Amino acid sequence: MSSAQTKPATHAHKAEIFCRDEQRVNWHSKALWTLREKRDRAASQVPEWETLRKLGSHIKQHSLSHLADYLTEFESNCIANGIQVHWAKDAQEHNQITHNILAKHQVKKLVKSKSMLTEECHLNPYLEQRGIEVIDTDLGERIIQLAGQAPSHIVVPAIHLKKQEVGDLFHEKIGTQAGASDPTYLTRAARAHLREQFLSADAAMTGVNMAIADQGGIIVCTNEGNADMGVNLPSLQLHSMGIDKVIPNMDSAAVLLRTLARNATGQLITTYSSCYKAPKPGGEMHVIIVDNGRSEMLKDKILAKSLKCIRCGGCLNTCPVYRRSGGHSYNYTIPGPIGIAVGAQHDETHSSAWACTLCGSCSFVCPTKVPLDKIIAHQRYLKAQAQTLPYGKRHYMPLVGKLMANKTATNCAMTVARTSLNILPHRLLKPFSGAWGQHRELPQAPKASFDTWFKHNRGQK
Amino acid sequence: MTNMTSKDAILSALQNSAAKVKAMPEINIPVINEPLIPRFEQSLATVTATLIKEDGLNALNQHVAELLAQKNQVMSFVDGVQGNRENPELPHQMQDIDYSVLPGKLGVAENGAIWVELPQAHRVTAFICENLIITLSREKIVANMHQAMKQLDFSQTQFGTFISGPSKTADIEQALVVGAHGACSLRVYLID
Ligand code: SF4
């Protein structure tokens, strides 16, 4: 991106705007927390849940640490099955390859099912500029596509919109009744509208949940059936996958399929888990394997672990910051804890790495044990090393480091803070407490520090 | 076709990977000792599908007779069950199918998923119909996904899918709506 363009706003700034409508924030937070609760119920019904998390983590780490072997094995088995395999170093190459295939077949309309990778590559505008109509077919994706927005969540992309807003949008774009907002009515209308798209598409494209090395096939999971409706009508099908999607075999897939949907929405499994291992008779099947920065992340032992992610969205649902700042605050296609872990390096405002309290709830729910809080702390460290701390933090963080490293200095500073909190008017102090203090009362300071209290009460014993 | 340069570039970049090396773990999950059919039925109920346990093919044939009498378009791939539509040349010609009747290969008790693999049919058959009916041998129910993967032989598979219930979405305000793009209902008939 050229520096001449205006910089996006920081996470804190965007979150501040999102938080102006308190009722909406509460509603958003509650919707996500409901998903978290469903996840808890589903997980607690599987006695071997923790074993599955550990297995999932090991399978993914094993695959990542033998990636070149598995990718090569996957490719040769795909070719043996009649699948055409392409490799793309980056988003640009991915989009070119896709366009070349579509152009060769004179595709005018492409139906697409949810794929965060094609979002990451900004494929839709690329194809649209070249005269290809792209229809997102997952209901949530279609809603935000019609609204001209980006997904705000990786599993429920339109979670930020209320049903009245969807109703108004559908009224304008697909002719539903004015004022109608019943989810069943709107879903049926979308079903009818998208049926026409499926039936008239020249090609279909999906993401990949798992690529199975020893089979030379891919697994695609959806609840709506949009991937399978799309892929199985036209003769041409394309599937994009990050290099991190490959796993050894179907036994590995079994482990991940048991946790993916349970952790995402509390379902036992997605409605459809489809395995595509060959083109349909007379058809063509293409798989595009994309790097786009992943091999670079693998060079860092800690960042590498973020590639264990299977995109269940569980860490977003549990995150107190995500729930109250919304998916559009993160300056990256993927929001929430995993979005920071894999995307902080793309955040020009260098602020998203701080959109985290390091509470660790995300790491606790992750089905493949991605150590999200550790990775986010590491992203901060990398920002500090690259001298790209956000404004403010750049000035005081080095001092904080020195201060905290020195026990006497810290104790003195804390005494000053306690005294100020008690004797100065809070409106004088509030500017120093940052965004945190803007809508909060500052705490009552205790008379003594914990250190003094401990020495006095317990120290002599 | 394959652009060797990008493949080589990616594979050589992977040589510098610092990902901690892990051996492939042994996947050894003990099977919970419980009757399979009740659990399977419970899972199907959770995913809003119906299980018909008794009288298998007879019950299904009776149901299909009613559907035909009501002028539904029924396409069957189950031996001994006759619909009123033949397998068309183009998959698009199935857009008005009301009911697809398909044989399932294996059922999974823990999540109600049924493996459907039908090379003689268009792949869209299980998805494009308004309603789906699947038959399953009661001997072919396993406890969990690990067992399922062990029992299934994928060596000849070109396309197959685990189907657990009718299609659904909760993309509008988290309200569950059954019937998104795939079938709007699912009935499963156990046969001997
Ligand atoms: S990091 Fe873990 S919890 Fe978050 S989306 Fe990925 S797999 Fe799910």
XYZ file of C-alpha atoms and ligand atoms in Angstrom:
661
model
C 0.000 0.000 0.000
C 1.407 3.414 -0.835
C 1.969 5.791 2.028
C 0.143 8.496 0.099
C -3.119 6.765 0.978
C -4.672 7.770 4.238
C -3.893 5.384 6.989
C -6.777 3.398 8.438
C -7.826 4.281 11.963
C -6.421 2.388 14.920
C -8.276 -0.459 16.564
C -8.970 1.677 19.629
C -10.440 4.438 17.476
C -12.684 2.099 15.486
C -13.724 0.323 18.674
C -14.597 3.655 20.213
C -16.961 4.358 17.318
C -18.462 0.844 17.593
C -18.996 1.371 21.321
C -20.993 4.601 20.936
C -24.179 2.583 20.545
C -24.197 0.822 23.861
C -27.299 -1.269 23.232
C -25.868 -2.555 20.020
C -22.594 -3.470 21.630
C -24.402 -5.377 24.333
C -26.477 -7.172 21.719
C -23.355 -8.047 19.700
C -21.494 -9.268 22.743
C -24.416 -11.392 23.866
C -24.884 -13.026 20.450
C -21.260 -14.143 20.513
C -21.367 -15.228 24.104
C -24.340 -17.453 23.225
C -22.101 -19.210 20.716
C -19.460 -19.627 23.395
C -22.039 -21.182 25.729
C -23.210 -23.579 23.042
C -19.607 -24.523 22.455
C -19.138 -25.256 26.161
C -22.166 -27.529 26.224
C -21.019 -29.407 23.117
C -17.484 -29.813 24.433
C -18.639 -31.031 27.834
C -20.634 -33.805 26.168
C -17.471 -35.348 24.737
C -15.550 -37.046 27.567
C -12.385 -37.221 25.475
C -12.551 -33.511 24.547
C -9.167 -32.583 26.009
C -7.574 -35.596 24.340
C -9.045 -34.463 21.030
C -7.611 -30.967 21.506
C -4.211 -32.408 22.204
C -4.425 -34.740 19.215
C -5.633 -31.905 17.005
C -2.730 -29.771 18.115
C -0.181 -32.534 17.514
C -1.602 -33.517 14.132
C -1.475 -29.918 12.923
C 1.981 -29.270 14.364
C 3.214 -32.514 12.823
C 1.767 -31.533 9.448
C 3.273 -28.038 9.643
C 6.696 -29.401 10.506
C 6.557 -31.782 7.518
C 4.731 -29.441 5.206
C 6.870 -29.785 2.094
C 6.520 -33.577 2.213
C 2.774 -33.541 2.720
C 2.172 -30.893 0.067
C 4.190 -32.887 -2.432
C 2.362 -36.088 -1.546
C -0.973 -34.264 -1.766
C -0.136 -32.856 -5.181
C 0.956 -36.134 -6.718
C -2.114 -37.963 -5.402
C -4.365 -35.190 -6.712
C -2.773 -35.439 -10.137
C -3.230 -39.216 -10.100
C -6.927 -38.571 -9.366
C -7.236 -36.251 -12.348
C -7.190 -33.001 -10.336
C -5.160 -30.069 -11.682
C -2.918 -28.504 -9.040
C -1.540 -24.952 -9.099
C 0.855 -23.189 -6.750
C 0.639 -19.501 -5.916
C 3.326 -17.604 -4.016
C 1.045 -14.743 -3.179
C -2.433 -13.269 -3.529
C -1.663 -11.703 -6.895
C -0.589 -15.018 -8.378
C -3.598 -16.777 -6.849
C -5.933 -14.284 -8.482
C -4.150 -14.544 -11.821
C -4.317 -18.328 -11.841
C -8.003 -18.219 -10.954
C -8.734 -15.684 -13.651
C -6.783 -17.638 -16.265
C -8.776 -20.783 -15.596
C -12.075 -18.903 -15.668
C -11.145 -16.949 -18.793
C -10.136 -20.129 -20.595
C -13.626 -21.499 -19.986
C -15.307 -18.179 -20.792
C -16.866 -18.064 -17.361
C -19.222 -15.141 -16.868
C -20.672 -16.066 -13.514
C -18.817 -17.679 -10.625
C -20.588 -18.925 -7.502
C -18.352 -18.920 -4.489
C -18.766 -20.491 -1.099
C -17.132 -19.129 1.994
C -13.394 -18.894 1.858
C -11.391 -16.588 4.079
C -8.442 -17.154 1.748
C -10.180 -15.577 -1.240
C -11.106 -12.669 1.064
C -7.454 -12.426 2.077
C -6.496 -12.343 -1.616
C -9.250 -9.823 -2.504
C -10.303 -12.113 -5.325
C -13.805 -10.697 -5.835
C -12.771 -7.194 -6.950
C -9.981 -8.699 -9.071
C -12.435 -10.864 -11.004
C -15.142 -8.208 -11.144
C -12.722 -5.759 -12.716
C -12.189 -8.379 -15.401
C -15.865 -8.752 -16.168
C -16.663 -11.859 -14.146
C -19.669 -11.753 -11.877
C -18.918 -13.255 -8.476
C -21.774 -14.412 -6.266
C -21.055 -15.287 -2.653
C -23.488 -18.025 -1.730
C -23.153 -18.515 1.999
C -26.124 -16.563 3.379
C -24.007 -14.422 5.698
C -21.478 -13.762 2.945
C -24.228 -12.881 0.483
C -25.695 -10.421 2.978
C -22.435 -8.560 3.411
C -21.673 -8.763 -0.302
C -25.021 -7.079 -1.046
C -24.282 -4.554 1.697
C -20.830 -3.867 0.244
C -19.100 -4.816 3.478
C -16.343 -7.140 4.626
C -17.035 -10.137 6.891
C -16.903 -9.240 10.568
C -16.479 -12.847 11.736
C -14.892 -15.892 10.092
C -17.837 -18.259 10.678
C -20.836 -15.922 11.010
C -19.781 -13.069 8.699
C -22.898 -10.942 9.173
C -23.088 -11.223 12.960
C -22.846 -7.435 13.257
C -26.103 -6.857 11.364
C -29.577 -6.871 12.855
C -32.421 -8.683 11.146
C -34.159 -5.365 10.387
C -31.034 -4.239 8.542
C -30.945 -7.503 6.596
C -34.652 -7.065 5.868
C -34.124 -3.551 4.492
C -31.163 -4.719 2.434
C -33.090 -7.667 0.958
C -36.050 -5.430 0.224
C -33.805 -3.149 -1.788
C -31.684 -5.835 -3.484
C -33.793 -8.950 -3.917
C -37.298 -7.584 -3.564
C -38.536 -8.961 -0.258
C -41.489 -7.205 1.375
C -40.739 -3.828 2.896
C -40.292 -4.018 6.642
C -40.149 -7.823 6.719
C -37.453 -9.053 9.085
C -38.440 -12.595 10.012
C -35.277 -14.733 9.670
C -37.178 -17.690 8.174
C -38.880 -15.504 5.574
C -35.602 -13.789 4.672
C -33.711 -17.088 4.494
C -36.337 -18.600 2.188
C -36.119 -15.543 -0.052
C -32.338 -15.889 -0.176
C -32.714 -19.590 -0.966
C -34.881 -18.807 -3.976
C -32.612 -15.952 -5.096
C -29.449 -18.054 -4.805
C -31.002 -21.124 -6.484
C -31.180 -19.078 -9.666
C -27.525 -18.177 -9.267
C -26.488 -21.794 -8.711
C -28.430 -22.944 -11.756
C -26.984 -20.276 -14.025
C -23.336 -20.320 -12.850
C -20.563 -21.339 -15.229
C -18.128 -22.322 -12.496
C -17.906 -22.720 -8.733
C -15.189 -21.983 -6.239
C -14.787 -22.963 -2.583
C -12.244 -22.812 0.178
C -10.812 -25.961 1.715
C -11.213 -27.063 5.312
C -8.753 -29.937 5.064
C -6.548 -31.256 2.284
C -5.853 -34.963 2.679
C -2.325 -35.827 1.587
C -2.631 -39.601 1.201
C -5.975 -39.330 -0.623
C -5.273 -36.459 -2.964
C -8.624 -34.932 -2.081
C -10.129 -32.113 -0.094
C -12.832 -31.772 2.542
C -15.258 -28.857 2.505
C -17.630 -28.273 5.426
C -20.829 -26.217 5.308
C -24.193 -26.161 7.046
C -26.129 -24.525 4.265
C -25.043 -26.887 1.497
C -24.023 -23.928 -0.632
C -20.581 -25.326 -1.432
C -22.042 -28.598 -2.691
C -24.901 -26.955 -4.571
C -22.411 -24.658 -6.257
C -19.693 -27.144 -7.063
C -21.958 -29.912 -8.328
C -23.916 -28.071 -10.999
C -21.361 -26.559 -13.425
C -18.648 -28.781 -14.853
C -15.801 -26.529 -13.664
C -14.830 -26.411 -9.991
C -11.992 -24.571 -8.251
C -10.759 -24.808 -4.686
C -8.264 -22.472 -3.004
C -6.276 -23.579 0.003
C -3.511 -22.162 2.165
C -0.436 -24.377 2.442
C -1.385 -24.852 6.099
C -4.513 -26.862 5.250
C -2.835 -30.168 4.432
C -3.051 -33.061 6.903
C -1.808 -36.630 6.521
C -4.954 -38.771 6.209
C -8.636 -39.331 6.925
C -7.902 -40.437 10.509
C -6.480 -36.968 11.104
C -9.566 -35.453 9.514
C -11.752 -37.455 11.918
C -10.118 -35.756 14.901
C -10.578 -32.260 13.471
C -14.121 -32.930 12.235
C -15.092 -33.892 15.768
C -13.980 -30.565 17.224
C -14.500 -28.060 14.387
C -18.288 -27.588 14.483
C -18.631 -28.284 18.190
C -16.184 -25.497 18.872
C -17.622 -23.155 16.258
C -21.353 -23.206 16.997
C -21.895 -26.084 19.402
C -23.138 -28.365 16.605
C -22.215 -32.049 16.598
C -20.755 -31.687 13.094
C -21.521 -29.430 10.133
C -24.484 -30.607 8.058
C -22.237 -31.451 5.126
C -18.608 -32.607 5.258
C -17.869 -33.366 1.635
C -14.835 -35.060 0.199
C -13.901 -34.123 -3.364
C -11.332 -36.481 -4.837
C -11.806 -36.185 -8.581
C -13.482 -33.990 -11.179
C -17.036 -34.997 -12.037
C -17.336 -37.071 -15.232
C -16.518 -34.763 -18.113
C -15.657 -31.912 -15.735
C -12.530 -30.180 -14.470
C -11.316 -29.783 -10.912
C -8.567 -27.347 -9.929
C -6.847 -26.902 -6.577
C -4.773 -23.767 -5.972
C -2.222 -24.051 -3.172
C -1.409 -20.605 -1.788
C 1.506 -19.425 0.348
C 0.897 -15.651 0.659
C 3.147 -15.100 3.669
C 2.605 -18.424 5.404
C 6.089 -19.834 4.745
C 7.444 -16.557 6.116
C 5.452 -17.012 9.331
C 6.786 -20.545 9.599
C 10.282 -19.114 9.939
C 9.274 -17.778 13.338
C 8.784 -20.628 15.769
C 6.034 -18.821 17.688
C 4.136 -17.348 14.736
C 4.313 -20.794 13.114
C 1.904 -22.111 15.717
C -0.837 -19.796 14.508
C -0.974 -21.940 11.355
C -2.422 -24.797 13.398
C -5.710 -22.865 13.261
C -8.693 -24.637 11.666
C -10.819 -21.440 11.521
C -13.574 -22.485 13.889
C -14.064 -18.943 15.167
C -14.162 -20.087 18.794
C -11.511 -17.617 19.884
C -13.525 -14.710 18.471
C -16.684 -15.742 20.297
C -14.955 -15.859 23.653
C -12.790 -12.748 23.280
C -13.943 -9.861 25.518
C -12.302 -7.331 23.225
C -13.700 -8.764 19.978
C -17.182 -9.035 21.405
C -17.141 -5.387 22.370
C -15.224 -3.889 19.468
C -16.628 -5.744 16.452
C -14.899 -7.499 13.607
C -14.350 -4.387 11.531
C -11.952 -2.770 14.016
C -8.950 -4.971 13.378
C -7.568 -3.678 10.078
C -7.313 -7.229 8.753
C -9.599 -9.674 6.947
C -9.603 -11.967 9.953
C -10.524 -10.285 13.234
C -10.268 -11.372 16.848
C -7.418 -13.217 18.526
C -6.519 -15.363 15.517
C -6.735 -12.284 13.319
C -4.128 -10.538 15.470
C -1.967 -13.665 15.515
C -1.859 -14.018 11.723
C -2.528 -10.422 10.707
C -0.819 -7.975 13.066
C 2.053 -7.643 10.597
C -0.421 -6.272 8.023
C -1.861 -3.665 10.380
C -0.339 -0.364 9.288
C -1.609 1.348 12.410
C 0.309 -1.170 14.526
C -2.539 -1.084 17.003
C -4.392 -4.404 16.681
C -1.743 -6.292 18.651
C -2.916 -4.286 21.646
C -6.579 -5.181 21.139
C -6.138 -7.912 23.689
C -6.070 -8.132 27.458
C -3.942 -11.307 27.362
C -6.670 -13.006 29.406
C -5.965 -16.282 27.599
C -9.589 -17.322 27.144
C -8.947 -17.835 23.419
C -6.070 -20.262 23.951
C -8.237 -22.128 26.417
C -11.047 -22.787 23.920
C -8.923 -23.424 20.822
C -9.456 -26.955 19.449
C -5.886 -27.166 18.145
C -4.319 -25.396 21.105
C -3.026 -22.387 19.217
C -1.304 -20.401 22.011
C -3.034 -17.195 20.939
C -2.141 -15.040 23.934
C 1.536 -15.983 23.616
C 1.503 -15.238 19.907
C -0.171 -11.860 20.482
C 2.411 -10.950 23.135
C 5.044 -11.991 20.613
C 3.458 -9.762 17.955
C 3.858 -6.845 20.394
C 7.469 -7.770 20.895
C 7.975 -7.847 17.107
C 6.335 -4.422 16.793
C 8.646 -3.064 19.500
C 11.660 -4.592 17.790
C 10.665 -3.100 14.458
C 10.194 0.229 16.261
C 6.594 0.361 15.174
C 4.907 0.699 18.542
C 1.736 2.729 18.181
C 1.953 6.396 19.089
C 1.898 6.835 22.815
C 3.121 3.332 23.559
C 6.307 4.174 21.681
C 7.004 6.943 24.176
C 6.134 5.372 27.431
C 6.659 1.641 26.837
C 10.473 1.739 27.059
C 10.101 3.668 30.306
C 7.555 1.190 31.608
C 10.022 -1.555 30.874
C 12.798 0.179 32.780
C 10.495 1.124 35.585
C 9.038 -2.329 36.072
C 12.497 -3.825 35.967
C 13.483 -1.720 38.963
C 11.722 -2.695 42.161
C 12.422 0.460 44.166
C 11.368 2.708 41.308
C 8.170 0.739 40.788
C 7.300 0.931 44.468
C 7.915 4.691 44.549
C 5.812 5.186 41.421
C 2.982 3.126 42.838
C 3.018 5.185 46.047
C 2.724 8.349 43.967
C -0.142 6.786 41.988
C -2.018 5.735 45.107
C -1.605 9.141 46.686
C -2.694 10.932 43.497
C -5.747 8.714 43.118
C -6.822 9.636 46.615
C -6.015 13.326 46.742
C -6.324 14.642 43.161
C -9.682 15.113 41.419
C -10.211 12.206 39.012
C -10.937 14.469 36.091
C -7.335 15.654 36.330
C -6.009 12.110 36.270
C -8.359 10.580 33.709
C -6.453 11.738 30.632
C -3.534 9.665 31.884
C -5.568 6.469 32.080
C -6.068 6.296 28.298
C -9.087 4.726 26.578
C -9.573 2.513 29.600
C -10.610 5.357 31.851
C -12.862 7.230 29.475
C -16.076 5.559 30.496
C -15.001 4.315 33.870
C -14.441 5.686 37.306
C -10.862 5.394 38.409
C -10.388 2.942 41.263
C -10.221 3.849 44.913
C -6.597 3.376 45.827
C -5.809 1.294 48.882
C -3.916 3.121 51.625
C -0.921 0.830 51.399
C 0.619 -1.245 48.638
C 0.280 -5.012 48.681
C 4.005 -5.142 49.383
C 3.679 -3.006 52.519
C 0.526 -4.803 53.601
C 2.210 -8.168 53.205
C 5.289 -7.109 55.161
C 3.106 -5.703 57.887
C 0.604 -8.522 58.199
C 2.358 -11.662 57.045
C 5.991 -10.752 56.679
C 7.146 -11.432 60.229
C 5.534 -14.850 60.432
C 0.072 -26.598 -16.347
C 1.914 -26.590 -13.052
C 4.035 -23.481 -12.730
C 7.172 -25.149 -11.404
C 8.805 -21.929 -10.356
C 6.213 -21.016 -7.734
C 6.063 -24.565 -6.470
C 9.832 -24.617 -6.139
C 9.851 -21.226 -4.459
C 7.280 -22.329 -1.883
C 8.934 -25.672 -1.194
C 12.347 -24.072 -0.846
C 10.972 -21.383 1.494
C 9.663 -24.232 3.621
C 13.212 -25.489 4.058
C 13.732 -22.562 6.423
C 10.723 -23.443 8.529
C 11.296 -23.143 12.250
C 8.077 -24.979 13.147
C 8.780 -27.266 16.053
C 9.048 -30.832 14.774
C 6.368 -33.160 16.114
C 5.907 -36.833 15.398
C 2.496 -37.949 14.180
C 0.519 -38.878 17.298
C -1.158 -42.224 17.658
C -4.922 -41.746 17.453
C -6.364 -44.146 19.929
C -9.708 -42.985 21.285
C -11.608 -45.662 23.200
C -15.177 -46.222 22.031
C -17.807 -45.307 24.598
C -19.732 -48.443 25.426
C -23.364 -47.580 24.745
C -26.117 -48.857 22.460
C -25.573 -47.285 19.061
C -29.080 -46.902 17.690
C -30.512 -44.823 20.572
C -27.501 -42.542 20.394
C -27.801 -42.250 16.627
C -31.503 -41.443 16.990
C -30.759 -38.799 19.599
C -28.124 -37.189 17.368
C -30.534 -37.156 14.425
C -33.167 -35.496 16.610
C -30.592 -32.851 17.598
C -29.964 -32.046 13.944
C -33.748 -31.992 13.253
C -33.808 -35.230 11.242
C -36.268 -38.083 11.807
C -35.313 -41.719 12.251
C -37.749 -44.470 11.290
C -36.531 -47.608 13.022
C -39.227 -50.167 12.344
C -40.444 -51.870 9.219
C -37.693 -50.292 7.084
C -38.371 -50.729 3.376
C -42.108 -51.332 3.843
C -42.521 -48.125 5.762
C -40.471 -46.272 3.172
C -42.469 -47.690 0.264
C -45.673 -46.676 1.967
C -44.325 -43.162 2.477
C -43.183 -42.922 -1.140
C -46.606 -44.115 -2.338
C -48.193 -41.245 -0.406
C -45.698 -38.769 -1.818
C -46.421 -39.935 -5.348
C -50.158 -39.746 -4.741
C -49.639 -36.119 -3.714
C -47.954 -35.537 -7.074
C -44.418 -35.078 -5.742
C -41.426 -35.556 -7.980
C -39.485 -38.452 -6.473
C -36.151 -39.829 -7.623
C -34.968 -43.035 -5.999
C -31.602 -44.750 -6.066
C -32.630 -47.348 -3.480
C -33.259 -50.877 -4.744
C -36.898 -51.834 -4.286
C -38.143 -48.244 -4.095
C -39.646 -46.774 -7.240
C -39.973 -43.044 -7.820
C -41.465 -41.246 -10.811
C -38.309 -39.656 -12.202
C -35.310 -41.072 -14.006
C -31.725 -39.942 -13.623
C -31.476 -37.054 -16.140
C -28.616 -36.238 -18.449
C -27.872 -32.858 -16.876
C -27.802 -32.217 -13.116
C -29.713 -28.956 -13.669
C -32.727 -30.983 -14.775
C -33.177 -32.081 -11.178
C -34.156 -28.617 -9.983
C -37.795 -29.589 -9.449
C -37.150 -32.798 -7.518
C -39.181 -32.841 -4.316
C -37.670 -35.980 -2.825
C -34.398 -37.807 -3.410
C -34.241 -41.315 -1.945
C -30.638 -42.442 -1.496
C -28.829 -45.345 0.133
C -26.442 -44.363 2.938
C -23.282 -46.398 3.431
C -22.498 -45.761 7.080
C -23.997 -43.855 9.990
C -22.172 -42.211 12.890
C -23.925 -42.363 16.252
C -22.136 -39.438 17.914
C -23.271 -36.840 15.361
C -25.935 -38.371 13.115
C -23.733 -38.055 10.050
C -24.369 -40.518 7.222
C -21.806 -41.205 4.527
C -23.396 -41.001 1.081
C -21.365 -42.027 -1.941
C -23.248 -42.682 -5.146
C -21.096 -42.701 -8.277
C -24.047 -43.611 -10.519
C -25.943 -40.421 -9.591
C -25.211 -36.785 -10.310
C -23.279 -35.415 -7.355
C -25.878 -32.743 -6.747
C -28.635 -35.320 -6.150
C -28.384 -35.161 -2.361
C -28.368 -31.349 -2.307
C -30.728 -30.064 -4.977
C -33.851 -31.898 -3.769
C -36.342 -30.121 -1.508
C -36.352 -33.094 0.842
C -34.000 -35.975 1.382
C -34.651 -39.569 2.397
C -31.758 -41.889 3.244
C -31.831 -45.606 3.953
C -29.245 -47.166 6.206
C -28.573 -50.730 7.237
C -28.836 -51.008 11.016
C -25.597 -52.996 10.957
C -23.825 -49.981 9.517
C -23.859 -47.631 12.476
C -20.564 -46.906 14.218
C -19.892 -44.993 17.407
C -17.754 -42.088 16.246
C -15.830 -40.476 13.392
C -12.669 -42.461 14.118
C -14.565 -45.704 13.604
C -16.220 -44.299 10.505
C -12.901 -43.485 8.841
C -11.609 -46.957 9.684
C -14.638 -48.699 8.191
C -14.920 -46.678 5.027
C -12.684 -47.473 2.090
C -11.878 -44.278 0.224
C -9.606 -45.863 -2.365
C -12.261 -45.760 -5.100
C -14.029 -42.644 -3.830
C -14.407 -39.784 -6.278
C -16.938 -37.846 -4.280
C -18.700 -38.587 -1.037
C -20.244 -36.649 1.783
C -21.179 -36.984 5.432
C -24.711 -35.619 5.773
C -25.995 -34.754 9.227
C -29.547 -33.478 9.057
C -31.203 -31.058 6.655
C -29.374 -27.911 5.523
C -29.557 -25.023 7.943
C -28.292 -21.556 8.683
C -28.199 -19.136 11.573
C -26.690 -16.256 9.649
C -29.522 -13.825 10.392
C -29.293 -12.845 14.051
C -28.323 -16.358 15.091
C -31.863 -17.609 14.541
C -31.764 -21.224 13.392
C -33.576 -21.699 10.095
C -33.830 -25.236 8.722
C -33.623 -25.328 4.942
C -30.861 -23.146 3.550
C -29.533 -24.266 0.142
C -29.631 -28.021 0.482
C -32.568 -30.236 1.465
C -35.131 -28.758 3.870
C -35.864 -32.036 5.650
C -34.248 -35.410 6.227
C -35.830 -38.756 7.055
C -33.663 -41.781 7.722
C -35.050 -45.309 7.364
C -33.225 -48.141 9.091
C -33.293 -51.316 7.014
C -32.129 -54.830 7.843
S -7.136 -20.080 16.593
Fe -8.158 -21.878 17.406
S -10.055 -21.077 18.337
Fe -9.287 -19.474 16.937
S -10.313 -19.848 14.987
Fe -8.360 -20.946 14.936
S -8.822 -23.016 15.611
Fe -10.562 -21.734 16.228
